[in-house]
PDB file of C-alpha atoms in Angstrom:
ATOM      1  CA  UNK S   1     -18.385  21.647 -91.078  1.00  0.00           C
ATOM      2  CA  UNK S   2     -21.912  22.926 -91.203  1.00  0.00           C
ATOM      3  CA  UNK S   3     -22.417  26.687 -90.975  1.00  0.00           C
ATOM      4  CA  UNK S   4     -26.474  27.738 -91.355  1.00  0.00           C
ATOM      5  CA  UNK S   5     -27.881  31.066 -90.114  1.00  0.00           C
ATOM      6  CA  UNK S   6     -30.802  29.109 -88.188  1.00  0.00           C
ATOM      7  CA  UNK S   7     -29.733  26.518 -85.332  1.00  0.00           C
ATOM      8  CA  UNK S   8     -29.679  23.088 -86.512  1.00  0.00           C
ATOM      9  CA  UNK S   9     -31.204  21.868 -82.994  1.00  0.00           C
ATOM     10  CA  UNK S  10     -34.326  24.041 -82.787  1.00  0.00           C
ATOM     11  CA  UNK S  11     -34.524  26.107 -85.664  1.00  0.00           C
ATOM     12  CA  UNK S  12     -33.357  29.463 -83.816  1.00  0.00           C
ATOM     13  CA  UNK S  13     -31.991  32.450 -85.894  1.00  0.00           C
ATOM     14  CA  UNK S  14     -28.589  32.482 -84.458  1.00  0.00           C
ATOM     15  CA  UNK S  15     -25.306  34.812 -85.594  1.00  0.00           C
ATOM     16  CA  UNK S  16     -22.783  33.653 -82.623  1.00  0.00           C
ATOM     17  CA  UNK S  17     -21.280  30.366 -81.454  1.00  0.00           C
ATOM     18  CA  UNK S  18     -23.847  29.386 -79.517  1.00  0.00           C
ATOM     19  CA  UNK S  19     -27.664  29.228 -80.150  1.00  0.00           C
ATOM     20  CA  UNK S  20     -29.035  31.783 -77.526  1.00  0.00           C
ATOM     21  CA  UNK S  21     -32.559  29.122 -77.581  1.00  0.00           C
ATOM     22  CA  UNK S  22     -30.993  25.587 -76.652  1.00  0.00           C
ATOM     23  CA  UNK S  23     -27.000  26.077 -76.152  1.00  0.00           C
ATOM     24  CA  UNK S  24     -26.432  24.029 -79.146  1.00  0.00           C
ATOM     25  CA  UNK S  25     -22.931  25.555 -80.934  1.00  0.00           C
ATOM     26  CA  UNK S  26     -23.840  27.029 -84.222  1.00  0.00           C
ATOM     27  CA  UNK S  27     -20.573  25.463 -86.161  1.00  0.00           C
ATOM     28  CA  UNK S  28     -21.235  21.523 -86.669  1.00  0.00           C
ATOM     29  CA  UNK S  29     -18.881  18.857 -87.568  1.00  0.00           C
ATOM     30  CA  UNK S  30     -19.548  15.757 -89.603  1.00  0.00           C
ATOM     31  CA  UNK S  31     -18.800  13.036 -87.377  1.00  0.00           C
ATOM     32  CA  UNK S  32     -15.840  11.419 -88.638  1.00  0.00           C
ATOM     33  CA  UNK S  33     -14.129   8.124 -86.653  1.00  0.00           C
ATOM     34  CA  UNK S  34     -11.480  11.364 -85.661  1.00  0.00           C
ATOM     35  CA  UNK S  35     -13.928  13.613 -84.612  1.00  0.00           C
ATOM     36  CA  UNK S  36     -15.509  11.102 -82.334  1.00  0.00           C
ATOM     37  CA  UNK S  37     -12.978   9.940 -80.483  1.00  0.00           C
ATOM     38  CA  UNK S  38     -10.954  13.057 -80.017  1.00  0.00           C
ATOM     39  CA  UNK S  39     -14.090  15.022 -79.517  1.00  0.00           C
ATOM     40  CA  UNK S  40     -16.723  13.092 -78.765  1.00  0.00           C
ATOM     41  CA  UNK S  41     -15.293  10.792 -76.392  1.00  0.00           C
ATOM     42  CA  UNK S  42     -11.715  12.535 -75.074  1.00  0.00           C
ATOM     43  CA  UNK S  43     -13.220  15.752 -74.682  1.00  0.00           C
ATOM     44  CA  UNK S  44     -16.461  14.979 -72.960  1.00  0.00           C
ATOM     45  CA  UNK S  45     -14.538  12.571 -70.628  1.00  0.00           C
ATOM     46  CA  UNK S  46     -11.511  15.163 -69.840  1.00  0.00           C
ATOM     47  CA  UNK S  47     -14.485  18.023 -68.702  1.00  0.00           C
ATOM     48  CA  UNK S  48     -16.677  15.311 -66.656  1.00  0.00           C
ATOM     49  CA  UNK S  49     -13.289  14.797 -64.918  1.00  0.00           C
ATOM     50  CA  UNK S  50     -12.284  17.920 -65.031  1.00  0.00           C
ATOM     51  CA  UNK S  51     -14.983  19.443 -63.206  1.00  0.00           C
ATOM     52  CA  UNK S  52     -14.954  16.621 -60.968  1.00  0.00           C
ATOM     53  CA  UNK S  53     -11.194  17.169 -59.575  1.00  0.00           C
ATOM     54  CA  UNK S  54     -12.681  21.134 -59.474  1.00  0.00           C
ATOM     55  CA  UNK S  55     -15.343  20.533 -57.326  1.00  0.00           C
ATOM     56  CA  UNK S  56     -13.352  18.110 -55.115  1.00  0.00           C
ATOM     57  CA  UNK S  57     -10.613  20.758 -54.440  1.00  0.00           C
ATOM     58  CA  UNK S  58     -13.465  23.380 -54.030  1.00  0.00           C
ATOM     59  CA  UNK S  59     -15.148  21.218 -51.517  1.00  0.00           C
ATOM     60  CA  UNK S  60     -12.029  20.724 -49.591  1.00  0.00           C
ATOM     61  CA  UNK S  61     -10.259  24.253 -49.375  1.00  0.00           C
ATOM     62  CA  UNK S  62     -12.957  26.877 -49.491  1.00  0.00           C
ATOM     63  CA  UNK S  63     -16.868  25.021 -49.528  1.00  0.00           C
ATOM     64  CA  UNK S  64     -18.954  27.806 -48.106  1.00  0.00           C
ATOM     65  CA  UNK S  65     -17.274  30.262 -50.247  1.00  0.00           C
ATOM     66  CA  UNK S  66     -17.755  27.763 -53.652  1.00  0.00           C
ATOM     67  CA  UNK S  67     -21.216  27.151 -52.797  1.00  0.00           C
ATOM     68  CA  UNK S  68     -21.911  30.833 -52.336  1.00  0.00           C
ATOM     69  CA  UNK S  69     -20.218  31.543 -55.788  1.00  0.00           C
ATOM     70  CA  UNK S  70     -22.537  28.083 -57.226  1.00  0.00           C
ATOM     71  CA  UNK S  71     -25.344  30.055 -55.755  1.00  0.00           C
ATOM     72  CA  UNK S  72     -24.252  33.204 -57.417  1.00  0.00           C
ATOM     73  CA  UNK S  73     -24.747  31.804 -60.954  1.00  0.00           C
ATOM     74  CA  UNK S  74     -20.963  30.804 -61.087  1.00  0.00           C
ATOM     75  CA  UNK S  75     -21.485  27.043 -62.521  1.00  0.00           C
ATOM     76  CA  UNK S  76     -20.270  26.134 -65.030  1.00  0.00           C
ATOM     77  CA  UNK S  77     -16.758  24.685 -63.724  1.00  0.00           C
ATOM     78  CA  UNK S  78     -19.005  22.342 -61.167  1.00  0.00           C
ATOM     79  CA  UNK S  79     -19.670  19.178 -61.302  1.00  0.00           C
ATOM     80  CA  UNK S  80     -22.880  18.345 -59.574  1.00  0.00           C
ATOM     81  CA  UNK S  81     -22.378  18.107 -55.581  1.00  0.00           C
ATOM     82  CA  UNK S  82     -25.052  15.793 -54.950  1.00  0.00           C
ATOM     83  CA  UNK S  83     -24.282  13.108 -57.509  1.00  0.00           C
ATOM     84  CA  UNK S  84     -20.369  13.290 -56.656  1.00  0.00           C
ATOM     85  CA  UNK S  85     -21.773  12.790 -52.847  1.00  0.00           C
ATOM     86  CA  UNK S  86     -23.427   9.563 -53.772  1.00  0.00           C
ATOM     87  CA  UNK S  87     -20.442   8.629 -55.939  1.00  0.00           C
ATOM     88  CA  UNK S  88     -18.526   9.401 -52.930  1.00  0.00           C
ATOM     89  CA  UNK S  89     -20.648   7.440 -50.479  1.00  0.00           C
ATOM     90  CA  UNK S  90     -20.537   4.429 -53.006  1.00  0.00           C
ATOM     91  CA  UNK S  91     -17.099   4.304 -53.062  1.00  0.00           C
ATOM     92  CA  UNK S  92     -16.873   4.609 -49.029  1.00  0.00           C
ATOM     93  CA  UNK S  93     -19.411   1.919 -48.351  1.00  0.00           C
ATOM     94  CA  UNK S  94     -17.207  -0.073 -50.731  1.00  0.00           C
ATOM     95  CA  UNK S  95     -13.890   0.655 -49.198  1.00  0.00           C
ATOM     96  CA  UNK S  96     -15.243   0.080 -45.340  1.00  0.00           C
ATOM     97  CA  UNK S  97     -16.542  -3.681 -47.098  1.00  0.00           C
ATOM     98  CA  UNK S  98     -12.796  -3.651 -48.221  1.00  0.00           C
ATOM     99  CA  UNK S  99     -11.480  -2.944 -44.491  1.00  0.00           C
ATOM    100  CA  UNK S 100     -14.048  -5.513 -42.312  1.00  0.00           C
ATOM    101  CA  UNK S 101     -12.846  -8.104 -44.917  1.00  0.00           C
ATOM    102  CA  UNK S 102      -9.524  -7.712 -44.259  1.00  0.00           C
ATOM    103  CA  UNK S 103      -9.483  -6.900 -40.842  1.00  0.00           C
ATOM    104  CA  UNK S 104     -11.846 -10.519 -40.320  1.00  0.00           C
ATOM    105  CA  UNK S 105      -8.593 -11.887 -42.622  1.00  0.00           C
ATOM    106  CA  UNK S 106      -5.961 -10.534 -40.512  1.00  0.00           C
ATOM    107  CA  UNK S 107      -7.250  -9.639 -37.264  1.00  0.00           C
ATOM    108  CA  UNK S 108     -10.395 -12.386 -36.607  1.00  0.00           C
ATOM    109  CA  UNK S 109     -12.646  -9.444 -36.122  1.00  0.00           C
ATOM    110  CA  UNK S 110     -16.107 -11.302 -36.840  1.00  0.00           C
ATOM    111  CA  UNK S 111     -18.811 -10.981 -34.386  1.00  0.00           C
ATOM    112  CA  UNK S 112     -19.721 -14.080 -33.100  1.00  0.00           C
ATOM    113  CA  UNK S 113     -22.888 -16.202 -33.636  1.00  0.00           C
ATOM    114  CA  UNK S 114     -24.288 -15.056 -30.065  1.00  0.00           C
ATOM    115  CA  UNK S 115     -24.725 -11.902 -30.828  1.00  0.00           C
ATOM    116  CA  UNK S 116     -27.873 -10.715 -29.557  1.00  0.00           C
ATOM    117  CA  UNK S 117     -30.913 -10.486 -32.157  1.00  0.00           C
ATOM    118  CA  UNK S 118     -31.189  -6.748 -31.947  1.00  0.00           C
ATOM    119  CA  UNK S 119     -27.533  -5.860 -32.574  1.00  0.00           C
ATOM    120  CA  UNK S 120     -28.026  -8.209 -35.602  1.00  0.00           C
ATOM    121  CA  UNK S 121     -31.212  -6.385 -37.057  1.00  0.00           C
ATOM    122  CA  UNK S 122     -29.428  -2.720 -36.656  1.00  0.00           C
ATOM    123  CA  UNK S 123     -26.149  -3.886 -38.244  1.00  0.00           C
ATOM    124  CA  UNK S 124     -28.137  -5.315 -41.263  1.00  0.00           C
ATOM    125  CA  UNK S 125     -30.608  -1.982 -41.285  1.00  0.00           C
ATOM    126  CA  UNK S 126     -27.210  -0.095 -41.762  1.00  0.00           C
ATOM    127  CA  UNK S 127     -26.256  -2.321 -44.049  1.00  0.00           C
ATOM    128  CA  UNK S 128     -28.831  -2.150 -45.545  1.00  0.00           C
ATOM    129  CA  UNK S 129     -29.802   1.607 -46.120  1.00  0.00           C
ATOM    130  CA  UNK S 130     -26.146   2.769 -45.365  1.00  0.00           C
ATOM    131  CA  UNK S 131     -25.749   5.111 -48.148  1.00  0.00           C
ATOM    132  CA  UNK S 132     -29.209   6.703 -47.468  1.00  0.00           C
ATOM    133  CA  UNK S 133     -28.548   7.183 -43.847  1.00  0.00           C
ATOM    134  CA  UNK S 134     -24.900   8.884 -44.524  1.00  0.00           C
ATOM    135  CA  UNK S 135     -26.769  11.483 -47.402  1.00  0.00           C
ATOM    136  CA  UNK S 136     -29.044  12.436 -44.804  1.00  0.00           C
ATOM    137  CA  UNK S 137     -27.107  14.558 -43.106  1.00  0.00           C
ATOM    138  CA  UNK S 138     -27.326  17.164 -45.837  1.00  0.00           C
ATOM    139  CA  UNK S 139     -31.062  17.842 -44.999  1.00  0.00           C
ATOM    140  CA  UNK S 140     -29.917  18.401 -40.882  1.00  0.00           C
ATOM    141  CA  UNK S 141     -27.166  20.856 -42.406  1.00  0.00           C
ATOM    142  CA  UNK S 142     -29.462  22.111 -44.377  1.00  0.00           C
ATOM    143  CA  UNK S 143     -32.381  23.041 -42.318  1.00  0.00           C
ATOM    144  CA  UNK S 144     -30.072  24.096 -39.230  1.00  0.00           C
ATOM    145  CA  UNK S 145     -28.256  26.057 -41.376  1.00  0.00           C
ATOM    146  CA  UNK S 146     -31.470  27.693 -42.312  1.00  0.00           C
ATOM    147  CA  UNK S 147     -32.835  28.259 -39.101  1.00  0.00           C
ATOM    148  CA  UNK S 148     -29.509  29.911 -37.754  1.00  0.00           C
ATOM    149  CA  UNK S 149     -28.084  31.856 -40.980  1.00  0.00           C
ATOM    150  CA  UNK S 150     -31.916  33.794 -41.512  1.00  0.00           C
ATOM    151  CA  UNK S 151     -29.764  36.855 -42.270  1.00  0.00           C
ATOM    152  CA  UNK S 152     -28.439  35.446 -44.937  1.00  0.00           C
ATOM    153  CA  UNK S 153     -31.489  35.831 -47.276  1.00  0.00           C
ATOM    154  CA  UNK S 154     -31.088  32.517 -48.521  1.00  0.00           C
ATOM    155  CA  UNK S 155     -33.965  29.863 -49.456  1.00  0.00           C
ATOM    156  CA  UNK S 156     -33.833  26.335 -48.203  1.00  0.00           C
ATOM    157  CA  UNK S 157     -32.975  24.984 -51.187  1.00  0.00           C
ATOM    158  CA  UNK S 158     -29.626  27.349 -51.164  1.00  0.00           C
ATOM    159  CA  UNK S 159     -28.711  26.276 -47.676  1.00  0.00           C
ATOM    160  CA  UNK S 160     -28.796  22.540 -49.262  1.00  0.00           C
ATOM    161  CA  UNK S 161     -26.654  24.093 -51.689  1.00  0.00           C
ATOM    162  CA  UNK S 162     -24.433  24.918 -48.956  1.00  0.00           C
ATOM    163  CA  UNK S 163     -24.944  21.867 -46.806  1.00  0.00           C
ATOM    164  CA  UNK S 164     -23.923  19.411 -50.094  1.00  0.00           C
ATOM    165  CA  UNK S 165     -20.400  21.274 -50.492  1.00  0.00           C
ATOM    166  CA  UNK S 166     -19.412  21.087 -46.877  1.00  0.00           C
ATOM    167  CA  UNK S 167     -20.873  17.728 -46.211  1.00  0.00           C
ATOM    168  CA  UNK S 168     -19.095  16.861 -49.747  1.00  0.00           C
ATOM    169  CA  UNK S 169     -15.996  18.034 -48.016  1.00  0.00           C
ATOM    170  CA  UNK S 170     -16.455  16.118 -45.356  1.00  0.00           C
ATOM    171  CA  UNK S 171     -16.822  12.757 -46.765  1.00  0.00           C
ATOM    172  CA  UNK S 172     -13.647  13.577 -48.854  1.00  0.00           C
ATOM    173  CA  UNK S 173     -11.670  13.722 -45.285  1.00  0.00           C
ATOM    174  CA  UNK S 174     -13.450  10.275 -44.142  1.00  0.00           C
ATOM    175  CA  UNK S 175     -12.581   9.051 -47.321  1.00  0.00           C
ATOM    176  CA  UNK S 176      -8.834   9.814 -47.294  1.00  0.00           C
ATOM    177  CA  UNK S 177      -8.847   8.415 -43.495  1.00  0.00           C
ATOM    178  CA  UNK S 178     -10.109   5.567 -44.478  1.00  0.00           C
ATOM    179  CA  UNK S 179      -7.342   5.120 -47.427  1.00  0.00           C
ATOM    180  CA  UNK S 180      -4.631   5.601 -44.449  1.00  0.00           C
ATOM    181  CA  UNK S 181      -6.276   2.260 -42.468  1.00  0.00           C
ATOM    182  CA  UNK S 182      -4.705   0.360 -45.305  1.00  0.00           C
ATOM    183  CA  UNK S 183      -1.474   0.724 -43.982  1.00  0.00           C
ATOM    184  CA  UNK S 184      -2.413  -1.202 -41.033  1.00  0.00           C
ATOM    185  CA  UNK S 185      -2.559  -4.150 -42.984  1.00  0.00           C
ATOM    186  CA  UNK S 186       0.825  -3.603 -43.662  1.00  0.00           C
ATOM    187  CA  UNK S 187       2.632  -2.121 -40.698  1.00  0.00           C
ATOM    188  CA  UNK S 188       0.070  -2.436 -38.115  1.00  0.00           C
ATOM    189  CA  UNK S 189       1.583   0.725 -36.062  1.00  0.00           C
ATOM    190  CA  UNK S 190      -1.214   0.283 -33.224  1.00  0.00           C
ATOM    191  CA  UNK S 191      -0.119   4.222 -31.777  1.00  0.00           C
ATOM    192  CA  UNK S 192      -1.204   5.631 -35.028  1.00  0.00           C
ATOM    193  CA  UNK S 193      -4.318   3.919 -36.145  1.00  0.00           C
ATOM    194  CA  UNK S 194      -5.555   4.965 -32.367  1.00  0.00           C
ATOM    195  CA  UNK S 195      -4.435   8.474 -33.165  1.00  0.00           C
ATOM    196  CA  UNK S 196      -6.166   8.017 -36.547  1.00  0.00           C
ATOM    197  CA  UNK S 197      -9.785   7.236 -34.613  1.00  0.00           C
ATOM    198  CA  UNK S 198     -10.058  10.383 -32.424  1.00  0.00           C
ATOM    199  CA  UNK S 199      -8.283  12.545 -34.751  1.00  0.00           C
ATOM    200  CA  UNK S 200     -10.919  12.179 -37.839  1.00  0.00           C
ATOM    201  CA  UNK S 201     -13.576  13.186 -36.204  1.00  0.00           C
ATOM    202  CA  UNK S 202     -11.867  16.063 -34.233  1.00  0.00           C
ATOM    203  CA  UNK S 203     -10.930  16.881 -38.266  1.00  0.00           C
ATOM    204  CA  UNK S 204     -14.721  16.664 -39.349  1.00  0.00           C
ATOM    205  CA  UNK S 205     -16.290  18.901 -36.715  1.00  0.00           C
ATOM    206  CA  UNK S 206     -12.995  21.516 -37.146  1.00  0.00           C
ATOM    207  CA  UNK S 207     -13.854  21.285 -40.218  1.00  0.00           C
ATOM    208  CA  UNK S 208     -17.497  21.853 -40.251  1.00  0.00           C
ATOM    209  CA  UNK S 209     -17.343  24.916 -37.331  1.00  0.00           C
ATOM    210  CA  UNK S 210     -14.426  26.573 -39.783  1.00  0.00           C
ATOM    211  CA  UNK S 211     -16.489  26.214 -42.721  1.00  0.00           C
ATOM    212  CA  UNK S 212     -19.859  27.525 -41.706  1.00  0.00           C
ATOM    213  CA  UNK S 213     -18.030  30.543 -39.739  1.00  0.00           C
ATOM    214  CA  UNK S 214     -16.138  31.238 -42.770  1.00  0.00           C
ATOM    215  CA  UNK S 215     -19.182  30.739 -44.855  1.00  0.00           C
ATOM    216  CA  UNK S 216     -21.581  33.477 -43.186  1.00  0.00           C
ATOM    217  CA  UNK S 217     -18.215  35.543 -41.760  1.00  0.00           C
ATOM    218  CA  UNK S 218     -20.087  38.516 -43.713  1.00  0.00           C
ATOM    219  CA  UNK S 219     -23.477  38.543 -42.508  1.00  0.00           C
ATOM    220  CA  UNK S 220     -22.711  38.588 -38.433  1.00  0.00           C
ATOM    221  CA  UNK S 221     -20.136  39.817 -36.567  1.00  0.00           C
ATOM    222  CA  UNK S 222     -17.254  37.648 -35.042  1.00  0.00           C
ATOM    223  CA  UNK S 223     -19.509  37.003 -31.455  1.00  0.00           C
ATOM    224  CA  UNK S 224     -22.523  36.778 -33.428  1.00  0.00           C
ATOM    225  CA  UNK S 225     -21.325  34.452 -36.146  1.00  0.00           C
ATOM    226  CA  UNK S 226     -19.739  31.804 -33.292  1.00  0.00           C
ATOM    227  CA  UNK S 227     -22.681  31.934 -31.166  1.00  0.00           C
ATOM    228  CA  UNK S 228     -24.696  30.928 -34.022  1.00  0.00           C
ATOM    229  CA  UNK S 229     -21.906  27.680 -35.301  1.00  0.00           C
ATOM    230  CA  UNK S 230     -22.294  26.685 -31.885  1.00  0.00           C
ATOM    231  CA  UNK S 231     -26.510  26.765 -32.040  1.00  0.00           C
ATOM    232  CA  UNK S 232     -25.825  25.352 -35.749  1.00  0.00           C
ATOM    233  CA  UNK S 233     -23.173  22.180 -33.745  1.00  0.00           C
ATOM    234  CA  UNK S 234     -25.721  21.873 -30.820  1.00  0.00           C
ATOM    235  CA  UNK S 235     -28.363  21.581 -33.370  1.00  0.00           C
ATOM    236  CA  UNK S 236     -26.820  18.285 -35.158  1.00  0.00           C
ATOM    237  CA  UNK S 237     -25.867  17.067 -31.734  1.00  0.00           C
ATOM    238  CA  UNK S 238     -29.362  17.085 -30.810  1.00  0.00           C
ATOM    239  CA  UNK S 239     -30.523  15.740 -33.811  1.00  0.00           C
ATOM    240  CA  UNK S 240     -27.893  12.698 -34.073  1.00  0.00           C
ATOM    241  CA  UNK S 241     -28.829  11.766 -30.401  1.00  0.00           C
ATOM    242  CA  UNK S 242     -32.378  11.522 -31.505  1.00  0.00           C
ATOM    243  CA  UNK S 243     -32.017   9.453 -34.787  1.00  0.00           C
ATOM    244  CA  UNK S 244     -29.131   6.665 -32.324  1.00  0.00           C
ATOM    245  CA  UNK S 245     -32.110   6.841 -29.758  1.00  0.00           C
ATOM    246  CA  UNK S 246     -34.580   6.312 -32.971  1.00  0.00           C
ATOM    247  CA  UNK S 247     -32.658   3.386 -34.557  1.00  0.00           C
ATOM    248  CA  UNK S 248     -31.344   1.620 -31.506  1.00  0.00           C
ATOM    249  CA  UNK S 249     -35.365   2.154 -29.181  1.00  0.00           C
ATOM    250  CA  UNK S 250     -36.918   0.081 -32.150  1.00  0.00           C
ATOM    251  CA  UNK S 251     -34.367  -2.759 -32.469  1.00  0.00           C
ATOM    252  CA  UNK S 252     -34.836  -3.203 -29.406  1.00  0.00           C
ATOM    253  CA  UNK S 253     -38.150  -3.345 -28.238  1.00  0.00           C
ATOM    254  CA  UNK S 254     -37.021   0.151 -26.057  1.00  0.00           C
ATOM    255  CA  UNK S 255     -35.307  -1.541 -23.431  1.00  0.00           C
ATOM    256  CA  UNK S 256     -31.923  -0.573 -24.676  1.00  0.00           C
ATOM    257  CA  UNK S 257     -30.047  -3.892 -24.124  1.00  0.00           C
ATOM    258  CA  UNK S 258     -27.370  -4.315 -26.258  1.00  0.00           C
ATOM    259  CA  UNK S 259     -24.632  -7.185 -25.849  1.00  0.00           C
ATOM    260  CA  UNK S 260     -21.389  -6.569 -27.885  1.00  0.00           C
ATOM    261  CA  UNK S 261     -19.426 -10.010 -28.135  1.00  0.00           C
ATOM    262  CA  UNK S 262     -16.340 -10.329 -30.030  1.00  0.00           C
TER     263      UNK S 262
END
């Protein structure tokens, strides 16, 4: 062990655990084949995960009130939102691959080769840029959020804060619905799975309307607050019609003709 009155990093004086320039703890092992794995590898792995099951249960139960305490200075215990997000998305994109697989396995679900040519060209773009159009919707909770909650004295990049908790939240709940879908594939209860479709995204927007009332419950008072997480709702409805009218208008030429065939 290495004890010096000056960090061995940058040089600082330091006379605590920690150098107060860089972070760098003041009390230095030699790296030994022990102290490597135990430390160096166990330890750093255990925290990553640990404050990735912390943030996960934060973004769940209470997100508004975790990303208020984030905003606070309270960070340490978080992992960041935005990479576990993408991490999140990766592993959804994968999963729904998973499920069409199967489901053209089990169920012959594959469209077939008449298929129009613009339904083709939007199912590839979502392919495509799936993961990019599923993290956008942090920037619409994020500026809505910003126009509605002024009171709150909070920048934009605070509402994205915010936004990246919730949102994180609600990819969590997709992501466990999506789990349940494997059952199918073994006891393909039709009643539930049907349930399971119009109860997720009943869930999600519960879940969001909770979450933002609960987030500026403070600030306004109970008429106020639900006045303003219905603006905030009507907001993203607005938005999401525009980006479907977007996406589907320039596919196809603007006329709108889509043929579904199974």
């Amino acid at each position: 062990m290495s004890h010096s009155n000056n960090c061995l990093n940058c040089d600082e004086p330091v006379s605590k655990k920690f150098c107060p320039n860089c972070g760098q703890k003041t009390d230095n092992h030699r790296i030994t084949f022990k102290h490597f794995i135990f430390h160096d590898i166990l330890h750093g792995v255990w925290h990553i995960e640990k404050g990735i099951l912390f943030t996960l249960k934060e973004a769940l139960l209470r997100p508004g009130k975790a990303a208020l305490d984030y905003i606070s200075g309270k960070r340490i215990r978080y992992y960041n939102v935005f990479y576990l997000t993408l991490i999140i998305i990766g592993l959804l994109i994968f999963i729904n691959h998973v499920q069409n697989e199967l489901s053209h396995y089990y169920f012959n679900t594959r469209l077939n080769p008449e298929t129009d040519n613009a339904g083709k060209k939007i199912d590839t773009f979502l392919s495509s840029y799936s993961k990019l159009i599923i993290f956008a919707f942090i920037p619409l909770f994020a500026i809505n959020s910003f126009i509605v909650y002024g009171r709150k004295k909070l920048n934009l990049s605070e509402h994205f804060i915010i936004a990246g908790m919730i949102y994180l939240g609600v990819i969590i709940i997709n992501l466990i619905s999506m789990l349940l879908f494997f059952i199918e594939y073994i006891d393909p209860t039709y009643l539930f799975f049907d349930f399971l479709n119009y109860a997720t995204p009943s869930i999600i927007l519960l879940f969001i309307i909770f979450n933002y009332y609960k987030t500026f419950s403070e600030n306004y008072s109970k008429l106020q607050n639900i006045l303003r997480v219905f603006l905030f709702i009507l907001l993203l409805f607005i938005e999401l019609i525009i980006l479907v009218i977007l996406i589907f208008g320039y596919f196809t030429n603007w006329e709108f003709k889509l043929k579904m065939v199974y």
